[in-house]
Amino acid sequence: MAIKVAKGIEVSPMAVNNPYQAYRQNQVQTLSQEKLVLMLYDGALRFCRQGLAAMDKKDYAGVNNNLGRAQDILGELMVTLNRDAGEVAENLYKLYDFMYRHLVQANVKKSARMINEVIDLLQQLRDTWEEATRIYQTHDYRTRVSTHWQG
């Protein structure tokens, strides 16, 4: 159950007792979609790397926890993707699905190689997304209408 703290902003009861949690929740709710996707990529990368570090220490519970969190992020990217947007969106969905399944197998097999493959793909997607966002924000894509129309 969420608690309304301002018009259009609700926080979990846990956030009310924890000011940092409330701040983080509000920060996420006010980010642009572009920055949210970048944040999801960063989180998935962080959890994959933490899973690798846990694997090096033979902390298999840590591997499972971190890879599971990375899978949760990939699942979120999959369910929020507008697959009706065309071929690029459909291919992106397939790539997310591949990475999700690859992490499941990496966890079962305890394969650092497979985790690194997902990290490489995620890093490329993250960097491409960041560049696309930068280009989008620095260009004016509004339709230009001539003021000298003669009919």
Backbone as JSON Lines, residues from 0, in Angstrom:
{"i":0,"aa":"M","n":[0.84,-1.17,0.0],"ca":[0.0,0.0,0.0],"c":[0.89,1.23,0.0]}
{"i":1,"aa":"A","n":[0.63,2.16,-0.91],"ca":[1.43,3.37,-1.03],"c":[0.79,4.51,-0.25]}
{"i":2,"aa":"I","n":[1.64,5.44,0.18],"ca":[1.2,6.63,0.9],"c":[1.4,7.83,0.0]}
{"i":3,"aa":"K","n":[0.34,8.62,-0.18],"ca":[0.43,9.8,-1.03],"c":[1.16,10.91,-0.28]}
{"i":4,"aa":"V","n":[2.27,11.4,-0.86],"ca":[3.04,12.46,-0.21],"c":[2.92,13.79,-0.92]}
{"i":5,"aa":"A","n":[2.49,13.78,-2.15],"ca":[2.26,15.0,-2.92],"c":[1.39,14.62,-4.11]}
{"i":6,"aa":"K","n":[0.88,15.62,-4.8],"ca":[0.03,15.34,-5.95],"c":[0.8,14.51,-6.97]}
{"i":7,"aa":"G","n":[0.28,13.31,-7.23],"ca":[0.89,12.42,-8.22],"c":[2.09,11.64,-7.73]}
{"i":8,"aa":"I","n":[2.49,11.82,-6.45],"ca":[3.66,11.11,-5.94],"c":[3.24,10.28,-4.74]}
{"i":9,"aa":"E","n":[3.48,8.98,-4.84],"ca":[3.19,8.07,-3.75],"c":[4.46,7.32,-3.41]}
{"i":10,"aa":"V","n":[4.63,7.0,-2.14],"ca":[5.81,6.24,-1.71],"c":[5.35,5.06,-0.88]}
{"i":11,"aa":"S","n":[6.21,4.08,-0.77],"ca":[5.88,2.92,0.05],"c":[5.99,3.3,1.52]}
{"i":12,"aa":"P","n":[5.28,2.6,2.4],"ca":[5.38,2.89,3.82],"c":[6.82,2.82,4.34]}
{"i":13,"aa":"M","n":[7.61,1.91,3.77],"ca":[9.0,1.78,4.18],"c":[9.77,3.07,3.88]}
{"i":14,"aa":"A","n":[9.43,3.74,2.78],"ca":[10.13,4.96,2.4],"c":[9.86,6.09,3.37]}
{"i":15,"aa":"V","n":[8.67,6.1,3.99],"ca":[8.33,7.16,4.94],"c":[9.25,7.09,6.15]}
{"i":16,"aa":"N","n":[9.58,5.89,6.58],"ca":[10.45,5.7,7.73],"c":[11.92,5.85,7.39]}
{"i":17,"aa":"N","n":[12.25,5.84,6.11],"ca":[13.63,5.93,5.67],"c":[13.76,7.08,4.68]}
{"i":18,"aa":"P","n":[14.24,8.24,5.13],"ca":[14.32,9.4,4.23],"c":[15.14,9.15,2.97]}
{"i":19,"aa":"Y","n":[16.21,8.37,3.07],"ca":[17.02,8.07,1.9],"c":[16.21,7.28,0.88]}
{"i":20,"aa":"Q","n":[15.43,6.3,1.36],"ca":[14.59,5.5,0.47],"c":[13.56,6.39,-0.21]}
{"i":21,"aa":"A","n":[12.97,7.32,0.54],"ca":[11.99,8.25,-0.03],"c":[12.64,9.12,-1.11]}
{"i":22,"aa":"Y","n":[13.85,9.59,-0.82],"ca":[14.58,10.41,-1.8],"c":[14.85,9.62,-3.08]}
{"i":23,"aa":"R","n":[15.35,8.39,-2.94],"ca":[15.67,7.56,-4.1],"c":[14.41,7.25,-4.91]}
{"i":24,"aa":"Q","n":[13.31,6.95,-4.21],"ca":[12.07,6.63,-4.91],"c":[11.58,7.84,-5.69]}
{"i":25,"aa":"N","n":[11.64,9.03,-5.09],"ca":[11.22,10.25,-5.77],"c":[12.16,10.55,-6.95]}
{"i":26,"aa":"Q","n":[13.43,10.31,-6.76],"ca":[14.41,10.54,-7.83],"c":[14.09,9.68,-9.05]}
{"i":27,"aa":"V","n":[13.77,8.42,-8.82],"ca":[13.45,7.5,-9.92],"c":[12.16,7.93,-10.6]}
{"i":28,"aa":"Q","n":[11.16,8.34,-9.82],"ca":[9.87,8.7,-10.39],"c":[9.93,9.97,-11.24]}
{"i":29,"aa":"T","n":[10.94,10.81,-11.04],"ca":[11.01,12.05,-11.79],"c":[12.03,12.02,-12.93]}
{"i":30,"aa":"L","n":[12.67,10.87,-13.14],"ca":[13.63,10.76,-14.25],"c":[12.91,10.61,-15.58]}
{"i":31,"aa":"S","n":[13.57,11.04,-16.64],"ca":[13.04,10.82,-17.98],"c":[13.14,9.34,-18.31]}
{"i":32,"aa":"Q","n":[12.35,8.91,-19.3],"ca":[12.41,7.5,-19.71],"c":[13.81,7.14,-20.19]}
{"i":33,"aa":"E","n":[14.47,8.06,-20.87],"ca":[15.81,7.79,-21.37],"c":[16.77,7.5,-20.22]}
{"i":34,"aa":"K","n":[16.69,8.3,-19.16],"ca":[17.59,8.11,-18.02],"c":[17.22,6.86,-17.22]}
{"i":35,"aa":"L","n":[15.94,6.54,-17.17],"ca":[15.53,5.32,-16.48],"c":[16.11,4.08,-17.16]}
{"i":36,"aa":"V","n":[16.06,4.05,-18.48],"ca":[16.62,2.9,-19.21],"c":[18.12,2.82,-18.96]}
{"i":37,"aa":"L","n":[18.8,3.96,-18.98],"ca":[20.24,3.98,-18.71],"c":[20.52,3.46,-17.3]}
{"i":38,"aa":"M","n":[19.69,3.85,-16.35],"ca":[19.83,3.39,-14.97],"c":[19.62,1.88,-14.88]}
{"i":39,"aa":"L","n":[18.67,1.35,-15.64],"ca":[18.44,-0.1,-15.64],"c":[19.64,-0.84,-16.22]}
{"i":40,"aa":"Y","n":[20.19,-0.32,-17.32],"ca":[21.4,-0.94,-17.88],"c":[22.53,-0.93,-16.86]}
{"i":41,"aa":"D","n":[22.73,0.22,-16.2],"ca":[23.79,0.33,-15.2],"c":[23.59,-0.67,-14.07]}
{"i":42,"aa":"G","n":[22.34,-0.82,-13.63],"ca":[22.05,-1.77,-12.57],"c":[22.32,-3.2,-12.99]}
{"i":43,"aa":"A","n":[21.9,-3.56,-14.18],"ca":[22.13,-4.93,-14.67],"c":[23.63,-5.21,-14.78]}
{"i":44,"aa":"L","n":[24.37,-4.23,-15.27],"ca":[25.83,-4.39,-15.36],"c":[26.44,-4.56,-13.97]}
{"i":45,"aa":"R","n":[26.02,-3.73,-13.03],"ca":[26.55,-3.8,-11.67],"c":[26.28,-5.18,-11.05]}
{"i":46,"aa":"F","n":[25.05,-5.69,-11.2],"ca":[24.73,-6.98,-10.61],"c":[25.47,-8.12,-11.3]}
{"i":47,"aa":"C","n":[25.66,-8.04,-12.6],"ca":[26.45,-9.07,-13.3],"c":[27.89,-9.07,-12.79]}
{"i":48,"aa":"R","n":[28.45,-7.88,-12.64],"ca":[29.84,-7.79,-12.15],"c":[29.95,-8.27,-10.7]}
{"i":49,"aa":"Q","n":[28.95,-7.96,-9.89],"ca":[28.95,-8.45,-8.51],"c":[28.79,-9.98,-8.48]}
{"i":50,"aa":"G","n":[28.01,-10.5,-9.43],"ca":[27.88,-11.95,-9.54],"c":[29.21,-12.6,-9.9]}
{"i":51,"aa":"L","n":[29.95,-11.97,-10.8],"ca":[31.29,-12.47,-11.15],"c":[32.22,-12.45,-9.96]}
{"i":52,"aa":"A","n":[32.19,-11.35,-9.21],"ca":[33.05,-11.23,-8.03],"c":[32.7,-12.31,-7.01]}
{"i":53,"aa":"A","n":[31.41,-12.55,-6.83],"ca":[30.98,-13.6,-5.89],"c":[31.43,-14.97,-6.38]}
{"i":54,"aa":"M","n":[31.42,-15.17,-7.7],"ca":[31.86,-16.46,-8.26],"c":[33.34,-16.68,-7.98]}
{"i":55,"aa":"D","n":[34.13,-15.61,-8.11],"ca":[35.57,-15.71,-7.81],"c":[35.81,-16.14,-6.38]}
{"i":56,"aa":"K","n":[34.91,-15.73,-5.47],"ca":[35.04,-16.07,-4.04],"c":[34.34,-17.38,-3.69]}
{"i":57,"aa":"K","n":[33.77,-18.0,-4.72],"ca":[33.0,-19.24,-4.53],"c":[31.81,-19.01,-3.58]}
{"i":58,"aa":"D","n":[31.27,-17.79,-3.63],"ca":[30.07,-17.42,-2.87],"c":[28.87,-17.64,-3.79]}
{"i":59,"aa":"Y","n":[28.42,-18.88,-3.86],"ca":[27.38,-19.22,-4.83],"c":[26.02,-18.63,-4.5]}
{"i":60,"aa":"A","n":[25.76,-18.38,-3.22],"ca":[24.52,-17.68,-2.86],"c":[24.58,-16.24,-3.4]}
{"i":61,"aa":"G","n":[25.75,-15.62,-3.31],"ca":[25.94,-14.28,-3.85],"c":[25.81,-14.24,-5.37]}
{"i":62,"aa":"V","n":[26.34,-15.28,-6.02],"ca":[26.2,-15.4,-7.48],"c":[24.72,-15.45,-7.83]}
{"i":63,"aa":"N","n":[24.01,-16.34,-7.17],"ca":[22.59,-16.53,-7.44],"c":[21.8,-15.24,-7.2]}
{"i":64,"aa":"N","n":[22.06,-14.58,-6.09],"ca":[21.35,-13.35,-5.75],"c":[21.6,-12.26,-6.79]}
{"i":65,"aa":"N","n":[22.87,-12.03,-7.13],"ca":[23.2,-10.95,-8.06],"c":[22.74,-11.24,-9.48]}
{"i":66,"aa":"L","n":[22.9,-12.46,-9.95],"ca":[22.43,-12.79,-11.29],"c":[20.91,-12.73,-11.35]}
{"i":67,"aa":"G","n":[20.26,-13.12,-10.26],"ca":[18.8,-13.01,-10.19],"c":[18.34,-11.56,-10.29]}
{"i":68,"aa":"R","n":[19.07,-10.67,-9.66],"ca":[18.71,-9.24,-9.73],"c":[18.93,-8.7,-11.15]}
{"i":69,"aa":"A","n":[20.01,-9.14,-11.8],"ca":[20.25,-8.73,-13.19],"c":[19.13,-9.27,-14.08]}
{"i":70,"aa":"Q","n":[18.7,-10.51,-13.84],"ca":[17.59,-11.1,-14.59],"c":[16.3,-10.31,-14.35]}
{"i":71,"aa":"D","n":[16.07,-9.87,-13.13],"ca":[14.88,-9.06,-12.84],"c":[14.89,-7.77,-13.67]}
{"i":72,"aa":"I","n":[16.04,-7.16,-13.8],"ca":[16.15,-5.93,-14.59],"c":[15.89,-6.23,-16.06]}
{"i":73,"aa":"L","n":[16.46,-7.3,-16.57],"ca":[16.21,-7.68,-17.96],"c":[14.73,-7.97,-18.17]}
{"i":74,"aa":"G","n":[14.1,-8.62,-17.2],"ca":[12.66,-8.87,-17.28],"c":[11.87,-7.57,-17.33]}
{"i":75,"aa":"E","n":[12.28,-6.59,-16.54],"ca":[11.62,-5.28,-16.56],"c":[11.79,-4.6,-17.91]}
{"i":76,"aa":"L","n":[12.99,-4.68,-18.47],"ca":[13.22,-4.11,-19.8],"c":[12.34,-4.8,-20.84]}
{"i":77,"aa":"M","n":[12.14,-6.1,-20.69],"ca":[11.32,-6.85,-21.64],"c":[9.85,-6.46,-21.54]}
{"i":78,"aa":"V","n":[9.31,-6.36,-20.33],"ca":[7.88,-6.09,-20.2],"c":[7.52,-4.64,-20.49]}
{"i":79,"aa":"T","n":[8.48,-3.75,-20.38],"ca":[8.17,-2.33,-20.65],"c":[8.49,-1.92,-22.08]}
{"i":80,"aa":"L","n":[9.08,-2.81,-22.84],"ca":[9.42,-2.51,-24.23],"c":[8.16,-2.49,-25.1]}
{"i":81,"aa":"N","n":[8.0,-1.47,-25.89],"ca":[6.86,-1.39,-26.81],"c":[7.2,-2.2,-28.06]}
{"i":82,"aa":"R","n":[6.77,-3.43,-28.06],"ca":[7.1,-4.33,-29.17],"c":[6.36,-3.99,-30.45]}
{"i":83,"aa":"D","n":[5.36,-3.13,-30.37],"ca":[4.65,-2.68,-31.57],"c":[5.42,-1.6,-32.32]}
{"i":84,"aa":"A","n":[6.55,-1.17,-31.77],"ca":[7.32,-0.08,-32.37],"c":[8.08,-0.51,-33.62]}
{"i":85,"aa":"G","n":[8.1,-1.8,-33.91],"ca":[8.75,-2.24,-35.15],"c":[9.83,-3.26,-34.93]}
{"i":86,"aa":"E","n":[10.57,-3.48,-36.0],"ca":[11.57,-4.54,-36.04],"c":[12.69,-4.33,-35.02]}
{"i":87,"aa":"V","n":[13.11,-3.08,-34.83],"ca":[14.19,-2.82,-33.87],"c":[13.74,-3.22,-32.46]}
{"i":88,"aa":"A","n":[12.51,-2.86,-32.09],"ca":[11.99,-3.21,-30.77],"c":[11.88,-4.73,-30.61]}
{"i":89,"aa":"E","n":[11.43,-5.39,-31.63],"ca":[11.3,-6.85,-31.57],"c":[12.67,-7.51,-31.43]}
{"i":90,"aa":"N","n":[13.66,-7.01,-32.16],"ca":[15.02,-7.55,-32.05],"c":[15.62,-7.26,-30.68]}
{"i":91,"aa":"L","n":[15.33,-6.09,-30.13],"ca":[15.81,-5.74,-28.8],"c":[15.2,-6.68,-27.77]}
{"i":92,"aa":"Y","n":[13.91,-6.99,-27.92],"ca":[13.25,-7.94,-27.03],"c":[13.96,-9.31,-27.08]}
{"i":93,"aa":"K","n":[14.26,-9.76,-28.27],"ca":[14.93,-11.05,-28.44],"c":[16.32,-11.04,-27.79]}
{"i":94,"aa":"L","n":[17.01,-9.91,-27.87],"ca":[18.32,-9.79,-27.25],"c":[18.2,-9.81,-25.72]}
{"i":95,"aa":"Y","n":[17.22,-9.1,-25.18],"ca":[16.99,-9.15,-23.73],"c":[16.68,-10.58,-23.29]}
{"i":96,"aa":"D","n":[15.83,-11.26,-24.06],"ca":[15.46,-12.63,-23.73],"c":[16.68,-13.54,-23.77]}
{"i":97,"aa":"F","n":[17.52,-13.37,-24.79],"ca":[18.75,-14.16,-24.88],"c":[19.62,-13.94,-23.65]}
{"i":98,"aa":"M","n":[19.82,-12.67,-23.26],"ca":[20.67,-12.37,-22.11],"c":[20.08,-12.95,-20.83]}
{"i":99,"aa":"Y","n":[18.76,-12.85,-20.69],"ca":[18.08,-13.41,-19.52],"c":[18.36,-14.91,-19.42]}
{"i":100,"aa":"R","n":[18.13,-15.61,-20.52],"ca":[18.33,-17.06,-20.54],"c":[19.81,-17.43,-20.35]}
{"i":101,"aa":"H","n":[20.68,-16.6,-20.9],"ca":[22.12,-16.85,-20.77],"c":[22.55,-16.72,-19.31]}
{"i":102,"aa":"L","n":[21.98,-15.76,-18.6],"ca":[22.3,-15.62,-17.18],"c":[21.76,-16.79,-16.36]}
{"i":103,"aa":"V","n":[20.6,-17.29,-16.73],"ca":[20.06,-18.48,-16.05],"c":[21.05,-19.63,-16.21]}
{"i":104,"aa":"Q","n":[21.51,-19.85,-17.44],"ca":[22.46,-20.93,-17.69],"c":[23.81,-20.68,-17.02]}
{"i":105,"aa":"A","n":[24.24,-19.42,-17.02],"ca":[25.5,-19.08,-16.36],"c":[25.43,-19.39,-14.87]}
{"i":106,"aa":"N","n":[24.27,-19.15,-14.29],"ca":[24.08,-19.42,-12.87],"c":[24.08,-20.92,-12.6]}
{"i":107,"aa":"V","n":[23.4,-21.67,-13.44],"ca":[23.35,-23.13,-13.27],"c":[24.75,-23.73,-13.45]}
{"i":108,"aa":"K","n":[25.45,-23.29,-14.49],"ca":[26.76,-23.86,-14.83],"c":[27.91,-23.19,-14.09]}
{"i":109,"aa":"K","n":[27.61,-22.09,-13.39],"ca":[28.63,-21.28,-12.71],"c":[29.73,-20.89,-13.71]}
{"i":110,"aa":"S","n":[29.28,-20.32,-14.83],"ca":[30.17,-19.98,-15.94],"c":[30.46,-18.48,-15.99]}
{"i":111,"aa":"A","n":[31.69,-18.13,-15.65],"ca":[32.12,-16.73,-15.73],"c":[32.12,-16.27,-17.19]}
{"i":112,"aa":"R","n":[32.47,-17.17,-18.1],"ca":[32.49,-16.81,-19.53],"c":[31.11,-16.34,-19.99]}
{"i":113,"aa":"M","n":[30.08,-17.04,-19.58],"ca":[28.73,-16.68,-20.0],"c":[28.29,-15.35,-19.39]}
{"i":114,"aa":"I","n":[28.68,-15.1,-18.15],"ca":[28.36,-13.82,-17.52],"c":[29.07,-12.7,-18.26]}
{"i":115,"aa":"N","n":[30.33,-12.92,-18.6],"ca":[31.08,-11.9,-19.34],"c":[30.48,-11.61,-20.71]}
{"i":116,"aa":"E","n":[29.92,-12.63,-21.35],"ca":[29.26,-12.41,-22.64],"c":[28.06,-11.48,-22.47]}
{"i":117,"aa":"V","n":[27.3,-11.69,-21.4],"ca":[26.15,-10.82,-21.13],"c":[26.63,-9.42,-20.79]}
{"i":118,"aa":"I","n":[27.69,-9.31,-20.0],"ca":[28.24,-8.0,-19.66],"c":[28.65,-7.25,-20.92]}
{"i":119,"aa":"D","n":[29.31,-7.93,-21.85],"ca":[29.72,-7.29,-23.11],"c":[28.51,-6.76,-23.88]}
{"i":120,"aa":"L","n":[27.46,-7.58,-23.98],"ca":[26.25,-7.15,-24.69],"c":[25.58,-5.97,-23.99]}
{"i":121,"aa":"L","n":[25.44,-6.07,-22.66],"ca":[24.82,-4.99,-21.91],"c":[25.61,-3.69,-22.03]}
{"i":122,"aa":"Q","n":[26.93,-3.8,-21.99],"ca":[27.76,-2.59,-22.09],"c":[27.59,-1.93,-23.45]}
{"i":123,"aa":"Q","n":[27.53,-2.73,-24.51],"ca":[27.31,-2.17,-25.85],"c":[25.95,-1.49,-25.94]}
{"i":124,"aa":"L","n":[24.92,-2.14,-25.4],"ca":[23.57,-1.55,-25.41],"c":[23.55,-0.26,-24.6]}
{"i":125,"aa":"R","n":[24.18,-0.28,-23.43],"ca":[24.21,0.89,-22.57],"c":[24.89,2.06,-23.26]}
{"i":126,"aa":"D","n":[26.05,1.81,-23.85],"ca":[26.8,2.86,-24.52],"c":[26.04,3.41,-25.73]}
{"i":127,"aa":"T","n":[25.41,2.52,-26.47],"ca":[24.62,2.94,-27.63],"c":[23.42,3.77,-27.18]}
{"i":128,"aa":"W","n":[22.75,3.34,-26.12],"ca":[21.6,4.07,-25.6],"c":[22.02,5.46,-25.12]}
{"i":129,"aa":"E","n":[23.15,5.53,-24.42],"ca":[23.64,6.82,-23.94],"c":[23.94,7.76,-25.1]}
{"i":130,"aa":"E","n":[24.57,7.25,-26.14],"ca":[24.89,8.06,-27.31],"c":[23.62,8.49,-28.04]}
{"i":131,"aa":"A","n":[22.67,7.59,-28.21],"ca":[21.41,7.93,-28.88],"c":[20.66,9.0,-28.09]}
{"i":132,"aa":"T","n":[20.66,8.88,-26.77],"ca":[20.0,9.87,-25.92],"c":[20.67,11.23,-26.06]}
{"i":133,"aa":"R","n":[22.0,11.24,-26.08],"ca":[22.74,12.49,-26.23],"c":[22.42,13.15,-27.56]}
{"i":134,"aa":"I","n":[22.41,12.36,-28.63],"ca":[22.1,12.9,-29.96],"c":[20.67,13.43,-29.99]}
{"i":135,"aa":"Y","n":[19.74,12.67,-29.44],"ca":[18.34,13.09,-29.43],"c":[18.17,14.41,-28.67]}
{"i":136,"aa":"Q","n":[18.86,14.55,-27.56],"ca":[18.71,15.75,-26.74],"c":[19.38,16.97,-27.35]}
{"i":137,"aa":"T","n":[20.34,16.77,-28.25],"ca":[21.04,17.92,-28.82],"c":[20.52,18.32,-30.2]}
{"i":138,"aa":"H","n":[19.52,17.61,-30.7],"ca":[18.94,17.94,-32.0],"c":[17.49,18.35,-31.84]}
{"i":139,"aa":"D","n":[17.05,19.21,-32.72],"ca":[15.66,19.66,-32.72],"c":[14.92,18.87,-33.79]}
{"i":140,"aa":"Y","n":[14.07,17.94,-33.34],"ca":[13.34,17.08,-34.27],"c":[11.91,17.55,-34.52]}
{"i":141,"aa":"R","n":[11.58,18.73,-34.04],"ca":[10.23,19.24,-34.28],"c":[10.07,19.55,-35.76]}
{"i":142,"aa":"T","n":[8.85,19.45,-36.23],"ca":[8.57,19.76,-37.63],"c":[8.73,21.25,-37.84]}
{"i":143,"aa":"R","n":[9.49,21.6,-38.84],"ca":[9.67,23.01,-39.16],"c":[8.61,23.39,-40.2]}
{"i":144,"aa":"V","n":[7.89,24.44,-39.92],"ca":[6.85,24.92,-40.81],"c":[7.31,26.25,-41.39]}
{"i":145,"aa":"S","n":[7.26,26.34,-42.68],"ca":[7.66,27.57,-43.36],"c":[6.63,28.66,-43.09]}
{"i":146,"aa":"T","n":[7.14,29.87,-42.82],"ca":[6.24,31.0,-42.59],"c":[5.92,31.7,-43.92]}
{"i":147,"aa":"H","n":[6.5,31.23,-45.0],"ca":[6.3,31.85,-46.31],"c":[5.49,30.96,-47.22]}
{"i":148,"aa":"W","n":[4.51,30.28,-46.68],"ca":[3.69,29.39,-47.47],"c":[2.8,30.2,-48.39]}
{"i":149,"aa":"Q","n":[2.75,29.8,-49.62],"ca":[1.87,30.49,-50.59],"c":[0.97,29.44,-51.22]}
{"i":150,"aa":"G","n":[-0.27,29.72,-51.21],"ca":[-1.18,28.73,-51.75],"c":[-2.13,29.26,-52.74]}
